[in-house]
Structure formats: structure tokens, C-alpha cells
Short mmCIF file of C-alpha atoms in Angstrom, two decimals:
data_model
loop_
_atom_site.label_atom_id
_atom_site.label_comp_id
_atom_site.label_asym_id
_atom_site.label_seq_id
_atom_site.Cartn_x
_atom_site.Cartn_y
_atom_site.Cartn_z
CA UNK C 1 27.22 -15.31 17.55
CA UNK C 2 25.65 -12.11 16.12
CA UNK C 3 23.86 -9.83 18.57
CA UNK C 4 20.11 -9.95 17.87
CA UNK C 5 18.35 -6.63 17.30
CA UNK C 6 14.68 -5.98 18.02
CA UNK C 7 13.07 -3.86 15.32
CA UNK C 8 9.52 -2.51 15.33
CA UNK C 9 7.90 -1.74 11.97
CA UNK C 10 4.86 0.55 12.01
CA UNK C 11 2.39 1.48 9.32
CA UNK C 12 0.22 4.29 10.69
CA UNK C 13 -2.68 5.43 8.53
CA UNK C 14 -5.58 7.77 9.06
CA UNK C 15 -7.73 5.15 10.79
CA UNK C 16 -5.47 2.23 11.69
CA UNK C 17 -1.98 1.31 12.87
CA UNK C 18 -0.49 -2.04 11.86
CA UNK C 19 2.80 -3.23 13.33
CA UNK C 20 5.25 -6.12 13.44
CA UNK C 21 8.01 -6.68 16.00
CA UNK C 22 11.01 -8.56 14.62
CA UNK C 23 14.10 -10.12 16.12
CA UNK C 24 16.91 -9.80 13.57
CA UNK C 25 20.17 -11.74 13.85
CA UNK C 26 22.74 -12.61 11.22
CA UNK C 27 20.54 -11.38 8.41
CA UNK C 28 17.59 -13.55 9.44
CA UNK C 29 14.32 -12.08 10.69
CA UNK C 30 11.82 -13.76 13.00
CA UNK C 31 8.48 -12.36 14.14
CA UNK C 32 8.16 -11.75 17.87
CA UNK C 33 4.69 -10.19 17.78
CA UNK C 34 2.36 -8.42 15.37
CA UNK C 35 -0.98 -6.72 15.47
CA UNK C 36 -3.15 -3.74 14.71
CA UNK C 37 -5.06 -0.90 16.30
CA UNK C 38 -8.23 -0.17 14.34
CA UNK C 39 -10.79 2.63 14.04
CA UNK C 40 -8.50 5.44 15.12
CA UNK C 41 -10.52 8.62 15.50
CA UNK C 42 -13.83 6.74 15.54
CA UNK C 43 -15.91 4.76 18.02
CA UNK C 44 -15.46 1.03 18.41
CA UNK C 45 -11.65 1.00 18.47
CA UNK C 46 -9.84 -2.31 18.90
CA UNK C 47 -6.30 -3.43 19.75
CA UNK C 48 -4.96 -6.89 18.90
CA UNK C 49 -1.49 -8.36 19.45
CA UNK C 50 -0.55 -11.95 18.58
CA UNK C 51 2.68 -13.94 18.59
CA UNK C 52 4.38 -15.54 15.60
CA UNK C 53 2.11 -18.60 15.81
CA UNK C 54 -1.02 -16.46 15.80
CA UNK C 55 -1.77 -16.96 19.50
CA UNK C 56 -3.46 -13.92 21.03
CA UNK C 57 -1.26 -11.98 23.45
CA UNK C 58 -3.62 -9.05 23.98
CA UNK C 59 -6.99 -7.89 22.73
CA UNK C 60 -9.12 -5.04 23.98
CA UNK C 61 -11.80 -2.64 22.83
CA UNK C 62 -10.77 0.94 23.47
CA UNK C 63 -10.96 4.36 21.88
CA UNK C 64 -8.01 5.94 20.03
CA UNK C 65 -8.71 9.62 19.48
CA UNK C 66 -5.69 10.04 17.19
CA UNK C 67 -2.63 8.11 15.97
CA UNK C 68 -0.45 9.25 18.88
CA UNK C 69 -2.93 7.75 21.37
CA UNK C 70 -2.88 4.48 19.40
CA UNK C 71 0.94 4.32 19.36
CA UNK C 72 1.06 5.04 23.10
CA UNK C 73 -1.45 2.22 23.71
CA UNK C 74 0.69 -0.14 21.65
CA UNK C 75 3.79 0.68 23.73
CA UNK C 76 1.86 0.26 26.97
CA UNK C 77 0.86 -3.25 25.89
CA UNK C 78 4.44 -4.06 24.87
CA UNK C 79 5.58 -3.10 28.37
CA UNK C 80 2.79 -5.05 30.06
CA UNK C 81 3.63 -8.14 27.99
CA UNK C 82 7.35 -7.65 28.73
CA UNK C 83 8.27 -7.86 25.06
CA UNK C 84 11.95 -7.32 24.17
CA UNK C 85 13.42 -3.83 24.43
CA UNK C 86 13.42 -2.01 21.09
CA UNK C 87 16.63 -1.20 19.22
CA UNK C 88 15.09 0.65 16.25
CA UNK C 89 11.77 1.56 14.62
CA UNK C 90 10.98 1.60 10.91
CA UNK C 91 8.00 3.40 9.38
CA UNK C 92 6.14 3.05 6.10
CA UNK C 93 5.67 6.65 4.89
CA UNK C 94 3.37 7.03 1.90
CA UNK C 95 5.04 10.01 0.19
CA UNK C 96 8.69 10.97 -0.17
CA UNK C 97 8.19 13.56 -2.88
CA UNK C 98 10.76 14.09 -5.60
CA UNK C 99 13.76 14.31 -3.27
CA UNK C 100 13.47 11.32 -0.94
CA UNK C 101 14.13 8.33 -3.16
CA UNK C 102 15.50 5.79 -0.66
CA UNK C 103 14.95 4.88 3.03
CA UNK C 104 16.44 7.45 5.42
CA UNK C 105 17.22 7.86 9.08
CA UNK C 106 14.66 10.18 10.67
CA UNK C 107 16.03 13.62 11.48
CA UNK C 108 14.36 16.95 12.29
CA UNK C 109 15.22 18.11 8.76
CA UNK C 110 13.52 15.07 7.22
CA UNK C 111 10.38 15.59 9.33
CA UNK C 112 10.26 19.24 8.24
CA UNK C 113 10.52 18.16 4.58
CA UNK C 114 7.82 15.52 4.96
CA UNK C 115 5.40 17.95 6.58
CA UNK C 116 5.57 19.99 3.37
CA UNK C 117 4.29 16.89 1.53
CA UNK C 118 1.09 16.55 3.57
CA UNK C 119 -0.97 18.23 0.78
CA UNK C 120 0.32 15.54 -1.62
CA UNK C 121 -1.27 12.75 0.48
CA UNK C 122 -3.52 14.35 3.09
CA UNK C 123 -5.22 11.08 3.98
CA UNK C 124 -1.98 9.27 4.81
CA UNK C 125 0.88 11.63 5.68
CA UNK C 126 -0.45 13.14 8.95
CA UNK C 127 -0.83 9.71 10.57
CA UNK C 128 2.59 8.55 9.44
CA UNK C 129 4.27 11.67 10.77
CA UNK C 130 2.34 11.51 14.02
CA UNK C 131 3.55 7.94 14.41
CA UNK C 132 7.18 9.05 14.12
CA UNK C 133 6.63 11.86 16.62
CA UNK C 134 4.81 9.55 19.06
CA UNK C 135 7.76 7.14 19.06
CA UNK C 136 10.22 10.02 19.55
CA UNK C 137 8.19 11.42 22.45
CA UNK C 138 8.25 8.09 24.26
CA UNK C 139 11.75 6.93 23.25
CA UNK C 140 13.71 10.06 22.21
CA UNK C 141 17.02 8.23 21.65
CA UNK C 142 15.59 5.35 19.65
CA UNK C 143 16.79 5.38 16.00
CA UNK C 144 13.97 5.61 13.48
CA UNK C 145 13.93 4.99 9.71
CA UNK C 146 11.43 6.27 7.15
CA UNK C 147 10.71 4.08 4.10
CA UNK C 148 8.82 5.77 1.27
CA UNK C 149 6.09 4.15 -0.81
CA UNK C 150 6.97 6.43 -3.72
CA UNK C 151 10.68 5.54 -3.84
CA UNK C 152 10.32 2.40 -5.99
CA UNK C 153 8.88 4.42 -8.88
CA UNK C 154 11.54 7.13 -9.02
CA UNK C 155 13.35 5.19 -11.71
CA UNK C 156 10.45 5.58 -14.17
CA UNK C 157 11.24 7.30 -17.47
CA UNK C 158 10.24 10.96 -17.71
CA UNK C 159 7.52 10.19 -20.26
CA UNK C 160 5.71 8.16 -17.59
CA UNK C 161 6.41 10.59 -14.76
CA UNK C 162 5.19 13.80 -16.40
CA UNK C 163 1.62 15.05 -16.64
CA UNK C 164 0.82 16.95 -19.86
CA UNK C 165 0.91 20.22 -17.92
CA UNK C 166 3.17 23.31 -18.13
CA UNK C 167 6.79 22.54 -17.32
CA UNK C 168 6.89 24.82 -14.29
CA UNK C 169 4.32 22.62 -12.52
CA UNK C 170 6.52 19.54 -12.97
CA UNK C 171 9.42 21.50 -11.46
CA UNK C 172 7.12 22.42 -8.56
CA UNK C 173 6.52 18.73 -7.82
CA UNK C 174 3.29 18.12 -9.75
CA UNK C 175 4.17 14.78 -11.29
CA UNK C 176 3.23 11.10 -11.20
CA UNK C 177 4.83 9.56 -8.13
CA UNK C 178 3.18 6.15 -7.82
CA UNK C 179 2.56 4.32 -4.55
CA UNK C 180 2.64 0.85 -2.94
CA UNK C 181 6.34 0.85 -3.76
CA UNK C 182 7.39 -1.06 -0.62
CA UNK C 183 5.02 -3.85 -1.62
CA UNK C 184 6.40 -3.88 -5.16
CA UNK C 185 9.93 -3.94 -3.80
CA UNK C 186 9.07 -6.96 -1.66
CA UNK C 187 7.62 -8.82 -4.66
CA UNK C 188 10.79 -8.10 -6.63
CA UNK C 189 12.87 -9.59 -3.80
CA UNK C 190 10.52 -12.58 -3.56
CA UNK C 191 10.93 -13.24 -7.29
CA UNK C 192 14.70 -12.95 -7.02
CA UNK C 193 16.38 -14.32 -10.13
CA UNK C 194 12.92 -15.16 -11.49
CA UNK C 195 12.07 -11.58 -12.48
CA UNK C 196 11.10 -11.79 -16.17
CA UNK C 197 11.69 -9.05 -18.76
CA UNK C 198 8.02 -7.96 -18.79
CA UNK C 199 6.39 -8.00 -15.35
CA UNK C 200 3.10 -6.53 -14.09
CA UNK C 201 2.43 -6.48 -10.34
CA UNK C 202 -1.15 -5.86 -9.18
CA UNK C 203 -1.36 -4.72 -5.55
CA UNK C 204 -5.08 -4.98 -4.84
CA UNK C 205 -6.41 -3.87 -1.47
CA UNK C 206 -8.64 -1.09 -0.20
CA UNK C 207 -6.05 1.07 -1.93
CA UNK C 208 -4.99 -0.53 -5.20
CA UNK C 209 -2.51 0.05 -8.00
CA UNK C 210 -0.32 -1.72 -10.53
CA UNK C 211 3.27 -1.37 -11.64
CA UNK C 212 4.97 -2.32 -14.90
CA UNK C 213 8.57 -3.50 -14.56
CA UNK C 214 10.78 -3.82 -17.65
CA UNK C 215 14.00 -5.81 -17.28
CA UNK C 216 13.97 -5.27 -13.53
CA UNK C 217 13.29 -1.52 -13.65
CA UNK C 218 10.00 0.33 -13.03
CA UNK C 219 8.65 1.81 -16.25
CA UNK C 220 5.07 2.85 -15.38
CA UNK C 221 2.40 2.66 -12.71
CA UNK C 222 -1.31 3.36 -12.42
CA UNK C 223 -1.38 5.78 -9.48
CA UNK C 224 -0.22 9.34 -10.02
CA UNK C 225 0.21 12.51 -7.98
CA UNK C 226 -1.81 11.15 -5.04
CA UNK C 227 -3.08 7.72 -3.93
CA UNK C 228 -6.53 8.69 -5.24
CA UNK C 229 -5.46 8.17 -8.88
CA UNK C 230 -5.38 5.10 -11.11
CA UNK C 231 -8.27 2.64 -11.28
CA UNK C 232 -11.20 2.60 -8.82
CA UNK C 233 -10.60 1.43 -5.25
CA UNK C 234 -12.53 0.87 -2.05
CA UNK C 235 -13.48 4.51 -1.46
CA UNK C 236 -11.42 6.31 -4.12
CA UNK C 237 -12.51 6.88 -7.74
CA UNK C 238 -9.20 6.52 -9.51
CA UNK C 239 -8.56 8.79 -12.49
CA UNK C 240 -11.31 11.34 -13.21
CA UNK C 241 -11.94 13.66 -16.09
CA UNK C 242 -10.70 16.97 -14.59
CA UNK C 243 -13.86 18.53 -15.98
CA UNK C 244 -15.83 16.58 -13.35
CA UNK C 245 -13.98 18.44 -10.60
CA UNK C 246 -14.50 21.79 -12.35
CA UNK C 247 -18.21 21.03 -12.78
CA UNK C 248 -18.62 20.15 -9.11
CA UNK C 249 -16.78 23.33 -8.11
CA UNK C 250 -18.53 25.70 -10.46
CA UNK C 251 -22.00 24.25 -10.83
CA UNK C 252 -22.65 22.18 -7.72
CA UNK C 253 -21.03 24.44 -5.16
CA UNK C 254 -18.51 21.94 -3.84
CA UNK C 255 -15.66 23.36 -1.78
CA UNK C 256 -12.20 21.85 -1.23
CA UNK C 257 -13.27 19.92 1.87
CA UNK C 258 -16.23 18.35 0.06
CA UNK C 259 -14.05 17.37 -2.89
CA UNK C 260 -11.52 15.83 -0.49
CA UNK C 261 -14.21 13.69 1.13
CA UNK C 262 -15.60 12.75 -2.28
CA UNK C 263 -12.33 11.49 -3.77
CA UNK C 264 -10.92 9.88 -0.62
CA UNK C 265 -13.88 8.58 1.35
CA UNK C 266 -17.12 8.41 -0.67
CA UNK C 267 -16.28 7.07 -4.13
CA UNK C 268 -14.98 3.83 -5.61
CA UNK C 269 -16.68 0.58 -4.65
CA UNK C 270 -18.53 2.31 -1.82
CA UNK C 271 -19.82 5.11 -4.04
CA UNK C 272 -21.04 2.87 -6.86
CA UNK C 273 -22.56 0.17 -4.64
CA UNK C 274 -24.00 2.49 -2.00
CA UNK C 275 -23.37 -0.45 0.32
CA UNK C 276 -19.74 -1.08 1.22
CA UNK C 277 -16.11 -0.64 0.20
CA UNK C 278 -15.38 -4.24 1.19
CA UNK C 279 -14.99 -6.63 -1.74
CA UNK C 280 -16.12 -9.71 0.20
CA UNK C 281 -19.30 -7.94 1.28
CA UNK C 282 -20.01 -6.90 -2.30
CA UNK C 283 -19.29 -10.35 -3.73
CA UNK C 284 -21.70 -11.89 -1.24
CA UNK C 285 -24.35 -9.26 -2.03
CA UNK C 286 -24.09 -9.11 -5.83
CA UNK C 287 -26.51 -11.98 -6.69
CA UNK C 288 -29.37 -9.96 -5.17
CA UNK C 289 -27.99 -6.41 -5.38
CA UNK C 290 -27.51 -4.84 -8.81
CA UNK C 291 -25.48 -1.93 -7.42
CA UNK C 292 -23.04 -4.30 -5.69
CA UNK C 293 -22.76 -6.30 -8.92
CA UNK C 294 -22.03 -3.15 -10.93
CA UNK C 295 -19.34 -2.04 -8.46
CA UNK C 296 -17.55 -5.40 -8.81
CA UNK C 297 -17.95 -5.37 -12.59
CA UNK C 298 -16.47 -1.87 -12.86
CA UNK C 299 -13.61 -2.73 -10.49
CA UNK C 300 -12.57 -5.80 -12.49
CA UNK C 301 -13.10 -4.04 -15.83
CA UNK C 302 -10.86 -1.14 -14.85
CA UNK C 303 -8.15 -3.47 -13.54
CA UNK C 304 -8.33 -5.47 -16.79
CA UNK C 305 -7.99 -2.26 -18.85
CA UNK C 306 -5.00 -1.19 -16.79
CA UNK C 307 -3.30 -4.55 -17.34
CA UNK C 308 -3.79 -4.02 -21.07
CA UNK C 309 -2.32 -0.53 -20.91
CA UNK C 310 0.73 -1.66 -18.93
CA UNK C 311 1.20 -4.61 -21.29
CA UNK C 312 1.27 -2.08 -24.15
CA UNK C 313 3.95 -0.09 -22.30
CA UNK C 314 5.99 -3.28 -21.83
CA UNK C 315 5.38 -4.72 -25.31
CA UNK C 316 3.62 -7.73 -23.79
CA UNK C 317 3.60 -9.50 -20.44
CA UNK C 318 5.56 -12.52 -19.23
CA UNK C 319 4.27 -12.60 -15.66
CA UNK C 320 1.29 -11.08 -13.84
CA UNK C 321 1.52 -11.13 -10.03
CA UNK C 322 -1.50 -10.62 -7.77
CA UNK C 323 -0.77 -9.38 -4.25
CA UNK C 324 -2.41 -7.32 -1.48
CA UNK C 325 -5.46 -8.39 0.54
CA UNK C 326 -7.82 -8.67 -2.45
CA UNK C 327 -5.18 -9.95 -4.84
CA UNK C 328 -4.12 -12.70 -2.43
CA UNK C 329 -7.56 -13.90 -1.30
CA UNK C 330 -10.37 -12.90 -3.70
CA UNK C 331 -10.42 -15.79 -6.18
CA UNK C 332 -13.54 -14.44 -7.91
CA UNK C 333 -11.87 -11.07 -8.55
CA UNK C 334 -8.77 -12.69 -10.05
CA UNK C 335 -10.91 -14.85 -12.31
CA UNK C 336 -13.05 -11.94 -13.50
CA UNK C 337 -10.01 -9.72 -14.07
CA UNK C 338 -8.24 -12.33 -16.21
CA UNK C 339 -11.34 -13.28 -18.21
CA UNK C 340 -10.76 -11.64 -21.58
CA UNK C 341 -6.96 -11.33 -21.36
CA UNK C 342 -6.28 -14.44 -23.43
CA UNK C 343 -4.99 -12.23 -26.26
CA UNK C 344 -2.11 -11.31 -23.93
CA UNK C 345 -1.31 -14.99 -23.37
CA UNK C 346 -2.91 -15.07 -19.90
CA UNK C 347 -4.96 -18.21 -19.28
CA UNK C 348 -6.20 -18.90 -15.75
CA UNK C 349 -6.62 -22.43 -14.39
CA UNK C 350 -9.90 -22.35 -12.38
CA UNK C 351 -8.83 -25.20 -10.06
CA UNK C 352 -5.48 -23.61 -9.23
CA UNK C 353 -7.11 -20.23 -8.76
CA UNK C 354 -9.82 -21.57 -6.44
CA UNK C 355 -7.14 -23.41 -4.43
CA UNK C 356 -5.04 -20.24 -4.07
CA UNK C 357 -1.98 -21.95 -5.49
CA UNK C 358 1.22 -20.00 -6.11
CA UNK C 359 0.86 -20.30 -9.90
CA UNK C 360 -2.77 -20.00 -11.06
CA UNK C 361 -2.27 -19.96 -14.83
CA UNK C 362 -2.70 -23.06 -16.97
CA UNK C 363 0.28 -25.23 -17.76
CA UNK C 364 0.22 -24.11 -21.41
CA UNK C 365 -0.40 -20.38 -20.74
CA UNK C 366 2.09 -18.25 -22.68
CA UNK C 367 2.22 -15.80 -19.77
CA UNK C 368 2.27 -16.92 -16.15
CA UNK C 369 -0.05 -15.66 -13.42
CA UNK C 370 1.07 -15.96 -9.80
CA UNK C 371 -0.25 -15.07 -6.34
CA UNK C 372 2.49 -13.84 -3.99
CA UNK C 373 1.61 -12.55 -0.49
CA UNK C 374 3.27 -9.21 0.13
CA UNK C 375 5.13 -8.28 3.31
CA UNK C 376 5.76 -4.54 3.52
CA UNK C 377 6.76 -4.64 7.18
CA UNK C 378 9.51 -7.17 6.49
CA UNK C 379 10.88 -4.89 3.77
CA UNK C 380 10.82 -1.96 6.22
CA UNK C 381 12.62 -4.10 8.82
CA UNK C 382 15.40 -4.95 6.38
CA UNK C 383 15.92 -1.32 5.42
CA UNK C 384 15.91 -0.30 9.08
CA UNK C 385 18.55 -2.84 10.03
CA UNK C 386 20.70 -1.89 7.04
CA UNK C 387 20.70 1.79 8.00
CA UNK C 388 20.90 1.52 11.80
CA UNK C 389 23.08 -1.59 12.13
CA UNK C 390 25.12 -1.72 8.91
CA UNK C 391 27.50 -4.36 10.29
CA UNK C 392 24.66 -6.71 11.35
#
């Protein structure tokens, strides 16, 4: 009988920490507990832990001044609940740069390298690194694994990876990295032998991007140097004319800190609507709120354009997969995105879409459209077990 291993998977961001505790035995994973700590660094913080059936194990309102405080609170609850002793911890790390192209065991050298990448993803990297350091401070001998959101895209051809900038900047790391790679990797595993030659995966959440996969290999993606690029998102603008940034710097007196807040926290759905970054809130408001309606219209329009661009890169599309919180649940967004893509062979079945079926395209659609829930933590767990317990 294989020895079961208990693996904790953590995704620490700037304002939240989501986690899943797995028991892994003989290549099979089962959820022991999962939860989240929300509103890190703000008032109104909340901690929730539930078991595999969804039954609440712990819930409390408390303040988390920073990610380390949140991780410590999580461990305190684990101990109080007498959850199984940990054997390893895996982390989703947003950026691996040009050199870290596969999951790695955490070492001091890796942490030093990743700290140099903080300017590449200033909204995400500090929290992820603080999560690693918080685990090490509490359990110094516990093996940890870093899984990089950028790794999936490192197989893209150079024509998709380069910006049209001087060559020395590419050599200095200024290139298109792409993100949400752990989610894309999970979808590829979920499709298994069903991966078609021309695949587009749309990961739609508060952060959103798409990837084009040709014959099983990544060939392009919408995000670029940072997670602020691509099409518009909850609070991020997506791609901007660089002249906008120059104008704000030179004519409007913006400094670097103001630009950072603009492109990471004040734009996208929130900026256009002036109301919220939450898609459900905007969908509910749009009948009576023209700004909310415009934000949704722009969001779907930009996603639809990006699907067209990736289809051009692939020479067509055989399968479009929606995933992520919005992609999995927002039926109205999926319908509005696909409206007008009939020329690509994509025909949505309204009944299937409204019922959230696995396949939401019509029976006679030349290209299929599917909804597949992502599971980044499960992917992190599998990588962690592979690296820490290779004989498991």
C-alpha cells in the first residue's frame, strides 16, 4: 500500500491567499480541505476553510496586514482543526522569467532569482515570495516547490515572443512571457488525447488571457511582458498605445506610482464602468446603467477580437475552451463573445450554454465550444509530488 503524502498548494496574491490541502497516494489525489483568506492588507478580512464536501470547518472575520500574517493564520487553523501533518508545499508563482521554465524545488538561489523578477509583476510576485518565506519560517525543513505561470508559454516561437524593440532589450528580458500557464496546462491534461490541432483556451477571470495551441504546442498568447497586457480585465486595461503612457507622463504629470495604480487597479471593467470590476455586478446593472453596459460590451468585443487574431495565427480553430471564474459561470458573457464568430465555424447552442453543459456549441457547429473548469492547485500538487516524492 503506497504511503499517502499530504501536500498543501498555495496561491498567494496581493490581496488574497487561496489554498487546497491534498492527500496523495498511488498517483491519486483527494481533497482534505480548501479555503481562502481574503482582503489581505485591507479592512474586512475573512478566513474560510471547508472540507471536500463543502462543509465549513472554520470561518472568521479577522485582519491580515500582509501575506505572511495570512499564511500564519492559515497554519494556526490547520493546527486547531488537527489536519494532517504536511509533507510538502507547492506554490503558484506568477513569473519565472526567461530562465525558469519548469517547476522547481525552492532553494535560496531560486528565491534570489525570483526577487529580481518583482518589477516584471509587481502586483503578484511580492505576495508569492512572501508566502514561500512564511512557510519556511514556520516549517524550515518542509520541502517547497515553485510552479511558474509563465512556463507553459516558453515553447512559443520567437516571432510571438519578441516585441518589435531593439534586440538588446529582448536579451535583457523584455519579451512576451504570457501568464495563466498553470491553468492552460491543466486544460491540456483534462483534454488528454482530445487535444485538436487548432485549440484556443480562454481563461476569463478578474485577470484574463487566451492561449493558442497548435498541435499540442503553445504558439501565441494575449498577455505579454506583465499580466496587465492583452485584452481588458477587471481592473487592468490590457494593451495600450504606448503613446498614452508618454502623454500621461509628459502632459498630465503622472509619476511611476500613479501609472502603476492606473494600469493595475483603476482601469478595465472598473475604469470604464466607474462602478465595479465584478462581471456579475455589471451584468445586473447594465439594463439601467449605460457605463456598465459599455464595460461589458468592450470586454466581450475585445475577447472576440482576440479569438479572431489567435484563429489567424492557428489558421482556424477546431476547439474553443472557456475556463476561469467568468468563463465557467457567466453564460451571458460566453454568448456575447461568440455572437459574430460564425465565420470561424463557432455556433453556440443557447440551451446548452444556459445550462452550463460541457459542450455548448450546436451539434452541427464546425468548431466545438466547451466549458472546462480549471484546477490550478491540482496541477501544482502533481508537480510538487513529482519533484519531492518521485517514487510515489
